[in-house]
Amino acid sequence: MLQNLLLNSLEQGMVYGIMALGVYITFKILKFSDLTVDGSFPLGAAIAAALIVGGYHPFFATLAALLAGALAGCITGILNTKAGISDLLSGILTMTSLYSINLRIMGRPNTPLLNQPTIYSVIDTFVKGIWPAFPSKHVYLIFFIIFALLIKFIVDAFLKTQMGFALRATGDNPQMIRSQGVNTDLAKIIGLVISNSLVALSGALVAQYLGFADAGMGVGTIVAGLASVIIGDTLLGGRTVFISTLGVLFGSFLYRFSISLVLSFRLAQASDLKLFTAIVVVIALTAPQIKQALKLRIKGCDSYGNS
Amino acid sequence: MVILDHIQKIFYRNTPNENQVLNNLSLKVEDGDFITVIGSNGAGKSTMLNVVAGVHPVDSGRILLDGIDITHLPEFKRAAFIGRVFQDPMLGTSPSMTIEENLSMAYARPNNMTLCWGLDFQRRKIFKDYLKNIPLGLENRLSTKVKLLSGGQRQALTLIMATMKKPKLLLLDEHTAALDPKTAQMVNSLTEEIVQKNNITTIMVTHNLEHAIKMGNRLIMMHKGQIVMDLSGEEKSTMTIPRLLNKFEQLQGEKFAEDRVMLA
Ligand SMILES: Nc1ncnc2c1ncn2[C@@H]1O[C@H](COP(=O)(O)OP(=O)(O)O)[C@@H](O)[C@H]1O
Ligand SMILES: [Mg+2]
């Protein structure tokens, strides 16, 4: 059972990890608290589901979802940099409007994808054509691991380009990077575009994985993303970009695993999950302070003990 | 050549806190000038540099650079030809990025928004060779995060970054004020060396009268948003600290006199 739990958590950790990588770009790189995520995740799901049901190819539907996410990020960026609305409020405004937009896109609160082709069925059929013995039940796991790592490496590579440096410096010291000739407004918008593209992509993949898109499926996305980012940061640290993004995926896995544990041991019911998630984030956020406090305590004991 | 043409800068305009910081200020900076700027706190020295760099818009007046009107150019565009070092050592570099990453951004200026790799073998070599000429021992610490450097090392790094792509104008705002005397001396010699070697037009604000007299070819004193003294050549080289202090007192005295008038 534990093995099943682990494999399931890995599967989910990777597909939601793509969303967490997006959150990493805004929260960690740009230091921009972007709440658009709670809207752009179901946006990706809604677009993918609506297009697949409408008869479009799942690959096209997923790509369209990604582009829609990019647009959502762009709007938040423009609200913040051009209209001068705070980062939190810009994200909340976009997220709130997306709730209505997502309902419009689907025409109803829920779109099932039963018996519809998905990215996974397409890949499964394709791989089976080459290798008939392919274990279909692992198609998700294998695809998610490969795809999440691929995205991780793309994000890593991007952050090593000149533009990636500019984005990192924009989050770190905007005055400095402006005096090196960078339009920090543009840098923020680019970061939000990339971030929300990834989030919507993740939403599109999750919808096809779960077999439905739901207007309410975005609630708490940002908290889950933050939990992954913070768990990763606490456990692996952020010496390099490579380690940081690896930490995000690892954090996403651990987060899903802890949820699965809680559920499978019936410590909580599904409806308690949001509360549980929030608690995990609080713990992860305060972990460094707690660690510090414990260290001081121990040191204190030592010096008393020695004297 | 840089021309400040009748610049007015008023903070909190049309409010009870209205504060005229630059008052009809005009200044002509010739190519190759190294101007030191002194003046009491609040005289408007930093604001003058900020206005030139495009941090604040002006209320009236024009700023010309080589005959081109840059009054309305945003700050990040002016960065293509203006290099800056700030008083606060934290402001000039990106602390959580490495020395080489910081240098890379300066090296790429102003084309920082490309998808080319920020670092490669060739660039690392250029940076290493560049740092070898500077007695800071940073050439072997290229991949150290800047937040681990001392204030003096950061200011030196910022200076290098500001001048790596030769700017048309270098703005230094009390860039050694936050450093201990020895480190300040080091950063000052580095400043003179870089400015002279590359013949960079420079405006340097300093609170150190000795530096103000010794360094550069021209000295200006600011008071209440205006230039009240502009020395060059022999006038500057024969200037002494007591005479500068005297001038300060005179200006302050005027202020006291004014206050007395107000009270009377
Ligand atoms: N960004 C700002 N907003 C409002 N007031 C400012 C700002 N920058 C400077 N000032 C005001 O302008 C005046 C001159 O400041 P500054 O140029 O920093 O003087 P200096 O550098 O000569 O000491 C001060 O009264 C200061 O309070
Ligand atoms: Mg100042």
GROMACS .gro file of N, CA and C in nm, chain A residues 31 156-169 172-173 175-184 186-187 190 238-241, chain B residues 75-76 79 82 84 86 90-97 101-102 104-106 108-119 123 145 161:
model
  204
   31LYS      N    1   0.974   3.792  -0.644
   31LYS     CA    2   0.920   3.836  -0.515
   31LYS      C    3   0.786   3.909  -0.536
  156ASP      N    4   1.535   2.628  -1.566
  156ASP     CA    5   1.676   2.647  -1.527
  156ASP      C    6   1.751   2.721  -1.637
  157ALA      N    7   1.735   2.672  -1.760
  157ALA     CA    8   1.809   2.731  -1.872
  157ALA      C    9   1.767   2.877  -1.890
  158PHE      N   10   1.636   2.901  -1.882
  158PHE     CA   11   1.590   3.039  -1.899
  158PHE      C   12   1.652   3.131  -1.794
  159LEU      N   13   1.658   3.083  -1.670
  159LEU     CA   14   1.710   3.169  -1.564
  159LEU      C   15   1.860   3.191  -1.577
  160LYS      N   16   1.924   3.120  -1.669
  160LYS     CA   17   2.066   3.142  -1.692
  160LYS      C   18   2.091   3.231  -1.813
  161THR      N   19   1.984   3.271  -1.880
  161THR     CA   20   2.003   3.364  -1.992
  161THR      C   21   2.012   3.507  -1.938
  162GLN      N   22   2.048   3.596  -2.027
  162GLN     CA   23   2.057   3.737  -1.989
  162GLN      C   24   1.922   3.785  -1.936
  163MET      N   25   1.813   3.741  -2.003
  163MET     CA   26   1.681   3.783  -1.958
  163MET      C   27   1.648   3.723  -1.821
  164GLY      N   28   1.688   3.598  -1.802
  164GLY     CA   29   1.667   3.533  -1.673
  164GLY      C   30   1.739   3.607  -1.562
  165PHE      N   31   1.863   3.649  -1.588
  165PHE     CA   32   1.938   3.729  -1.491
  165PHE      C   33   1.860   3.856  -1.458
  166ALA      N   34   1.807   3.920  -1.564
  166ALA     CA   35   1.735   4.046  -1.545
  166ALA      C   36   1.612   4.023  -1.456
  167LEU      N   37   1.543   3.912  -1.476
  167LEU     CA   38   1.426   3.882  -1.393
  167LEU      C   39   1.466   3.860  -1.247
  168ARG      N   40   1.575   3.784  -1.229
  168ARG     CA   41   1.621   3.758  -1.093
  168ARG      C   42   1.662   3.887  -1.024
  169ALA      N   43   1.731   3.972  -1.096
  169ALA     CA   44   1.774   4.099  -1.037
  169ALA      C   45   1.654   4.189  -1.010
  172ASP      N   46   1.535   4.095  -0.689
  172ASP     CA   47   1.638   4.111  -0.587
  172ASP      C   48   1.666   4.258  -0.557
  173ASN      N   49   1.681   4.337  -0.661
  173ASN     CA   50   1.719   4.478  -0.645
  173ASN      C   51   1.679   4.556  -0.770
  175GLN      N   52   1.624   4.867  -0.829
  175GLN     CA   53   1.700   4.990  -0.857
  175GLN      C   54   1.827   4.958  -0.936
  176MET      N   55   1.895   4.852  -0.894
  176MET     CA   56   2.020   4.814  -0.958
  176MET      C   57   1.997   4.774  -1.104
  177ILE      N   58   1.897   4.693  -1.128
  177ILE     CA   59   1.882   4.641  -1.264
  177ILE      C   60   1.826   4.749  -1.357
  178ARG      N   61   1.752   4.845  -1.302
  178ARG     CA   62   1.711   4.959  -1.385
  178ARG      C   63   1.834   5.039  -1.427
  179SER      N   64   1.929   5.054  -1.334
  179SER     CA   65   2.047   5.131  -1.371
  179SER      C   66   2.139   5.049  -1.462
  180GLN      N   67   2.102   4.923  -1.488
  180GLN     CA   68   2.172   4.846  -1.592
  180GLN      C   69   2.087   4.838  -1.718
  181GLY      N   70   1.987   4.924  -1.727
  181GLY     CA   71   1.914   4.936  -1.853
  181GLY      C   72   1.796   4.844  -1.871
  182VAL      N   73   1.745   4.785  -1.762
  182VAL     CA   74   1.631   4.694  -1.777
  182VAL      C   75   1.501   4.764  -1.737
  183ASN      N   76   1.400   4.747  -1.821
  183ASN     CA   77   1.267   4.796  -1.789
  183ASN      C   78   1.205   4.696  -1.692
  184THR      N   79   1.202   4.733  -1.562
  184THR     CA   80   1.159   4.635  -1.463
  184THR      C   81   1.010   4.603  -1.477
  186LEU      N   82   0.856   4.559  -1.763
  186LEU     CA   83   0.855   4.454  -1.864
  186LEU      C   84   0.903   4.321  -1.804
  187ALA      N   85   1.007   4.330  -1.723
  187ALA     CA   86   1.060   4.207  -1.662
  187ALA      C   87   0.954   4.138  -1.577
  190ILE      N   88   0.693   3.975  -1.803
  190ILE     CA   89   0.745   3.851  -1.863
  190ILE      C   90   0.742   3.737  -1.760
  238GLY      N   91   1.868   2.701  -0.145
  238GLY     CA   92   1.866   2.762  -0.278
  238GLY      C   93   2.002   2.806  -0.325
  239ARG      N   94   2.100   2.717  -0.308
  239ARG     CA   95   2.235   2.758  -0.347
  239ARG      C   96   2.243   2.794  -0.495
  240THR      N   97   2.180   2.710  -0.578
  240THR     CA   98   2.179   2.740  -0.722
  240THR      C   99   2.037   2.725  -0.772
  241VAL      N  100   2.015   2.776  -0.892
  241VAL     CA  101   1.883   2.764  -0.953
  241VAL      C  102   1.849   2.616  -0.972
  382GLU      N  103   1.423   5.611  -1.689
  382GLU     CA  104   1.550   5.580  -1.624
  382GLU      C  105   1.623   5.464  -1.693
  383PHE      N  106   1.548   5.355  -1.723
  383PHE     CA  107   1.619   5.238  -1.775
  383PHE      C  108   1.679   5.264  -1.913
  386ALA      N  109   2.008   5.449  -1.878
  386ALA     CA  110   2.115   5.363  -1.828
  386ALA      C  111   2.209   5.322  -1.940
  389ILE      N  112   2.447   5.619  -1.891
  389ILE     CA  113   2.480   5.673  -1.760
  389ILE      C  114   2.514   5.559  -1.664
  391ARG      N  115   2.605   5.452  -1.259
  391ARG     CA  116   2.580   5.509  -1.127
  391ARG      C  117   2.640   5.424  -1.016
  393PHE      N  118   2.580   5.427  -0.588
  393PHE     CA  119   2.499   5.492  -0.486
  393PHE      C  120   2.575   5.498  -0.353
  397MET      N  121   2.426   4.854  -0.061
  397MET     CA  122   2.329   4.751  -0.095
  397MET      C  123   2.262   4.779  -0.229
  398LEU      N  124   2.265   4.903  -0.273
  398LEU     CA  125   2.179   4.941  -0.386
  398LEU      C  126   2.237   4.908  -0.523
  399GLY      N  127   2.368   4.891  -0.531
  399GLY     CA  128   2.429   4.883  -0.664
  399GLY      C  129   2.444   4.745  -0.723
  400THR      N  130   2.420   4.641  -0.639
  400THR     CA  131   2.439   4.506  -0.689
  400THR      C  132   2.319   4.420  -0.651
  401SER      N  133   2.309   4.304  -0.713
  401SER     CA  134   2.203   4.212  -0.680
  401SER      C  135   2.258   4.110  -0.579
  402PRO      N  136   2.219   4.121  -0.451
  402PRO     CA  137   2.288   4.046  -0.345
  402PRO      C  138   2.280   3.894  -0.357
  403SER      N  139   2.165   3.841  -0.404
  403SER     CA  140   2.155   3.695  -0.403
  403SER      C  141   2.209   3.634  -0.532
  404MET      N  142   2.268   3.719  -0.618
  404MET     CA  143   2.332   3.665  -0.738
  404MET      C  144   2.484   3.672  -0.721
  408GLU      N  145   2.758   3.681  -1.218
  408GLU     CA  146   2.625   3.711  -1.273
  408GLU      C  147   2.599   3.861  -1.272
  409ASN      N  148   2.642   3.927  -1.165
  409ASN     CA  149   2.629   4.072  -1.159
  409ASN      C  150   2.711   4.138  -1.270
  411SER      N  151   2.798   4.011  -1.546
  411SER     CA  152   2.737   3.979  -1.675
  411SER      C  153   2.629   4.080  -1.712
  412MET      N  154   2.551   4.122  -1.611
  412MET     CA  155   2.443   4.219  -1.640
  412MET      C  156   2.501   4.354  -1.679
  413ALA      N  157   2.615   4.389  -1.618
  413ALA     CA  158   2.678   4.515  -1.652
  413ALA      C  159   2.742   4.506  -1.791
  415ALA      N  160   2.643   4.324  -2.037
  415ALA     CA  161   2.542   4.317  -2.142
  415ALA      C  162   2.470   4.450  -2.161
  416ARG      N  163   2.485   4.539  -2.066
  416ARG     CA  164   2.411   4.666  -2.069
  416ARG      C  165   2.431   4.737  -2.202
  417PRO      N  166   2.328   4.795  -2.262
  417PRO     CA  167   2.190   4.797  -2.215
  417PRO      C  168   2.105   4.684  -2.273
  418ASN      N  169   2.167   4.585  -2.336
  418ASN     CA  170   2.087   4.478  -2.398
  418ASN      C  171   2.072   4.360  -2.304
  419ASN      N  172   2.001   4.384  -2.194
  419ASN     CA  173   1.989   4.281  -2.093
  419ASN      C  174   1.871   4.188  -2.114
  420MET      N  175   1.785   4.218  -2.211
  420MET     CA  176   1.665   4.137  -2.227
  420MET      C  177   1.677   4.041  -2.346
  421THR      N  178   1.786   3.967  -2.354
  421THR     CA  179   1.802   3.872  -2.463
  421THR      C  180   1.803   3.730  -2.407
  422LEU      N  181   1.789   3.635  -2.498
  422LEU     CA  182   1.792   3.495  -2.455
  422LEU      C  183   1.930   3.432  -2.476
  423CYS      N  184   2.032   3.515  -2.484
  423CYS     CA  185   2.168   3.460  -2.490
  423CYS      C  186   2.208   3.416  -2.350
  424TRP      N  187   2.301   3.321  -2.342
  424TRP     CA  188   2.349   3.280  -2.209
  424TRP      C  189   2.413   3.399  -2.140
  425GLY      N  190   2.385   3.412  -2.009
  425GLY     CA  191   2.444   3.521  -1.934
  425GLY      C  192   2.593   3.501  -1.911
  426LEU      N  193   2.634   3.375  -1.906
  426LEU     CA  194   2.774   3.347  -1.876
  426LEU      C  195   2.824   3.236  -1.968
  430ARG      N  196   3.327   3.487  -2.135
  430ARG     CA  197   3.293   3.597  -2.045
  430ARG      C  198   3.361   3.580  -1.910
  452LYS      N  199   2.831   3.462  -0.391
  452LYS     CA  200   2.717   3.553  -0.392
  452LYS      C  201   2.759   3.689  -0.337
  468MET      N  202   3.101   4.776  -1.235
  468MET     CA  203   2.983   4.750  -1.318
  468MET      C  204   2.934   4.877  -1.388
   0.00000   0.00000   0.00000
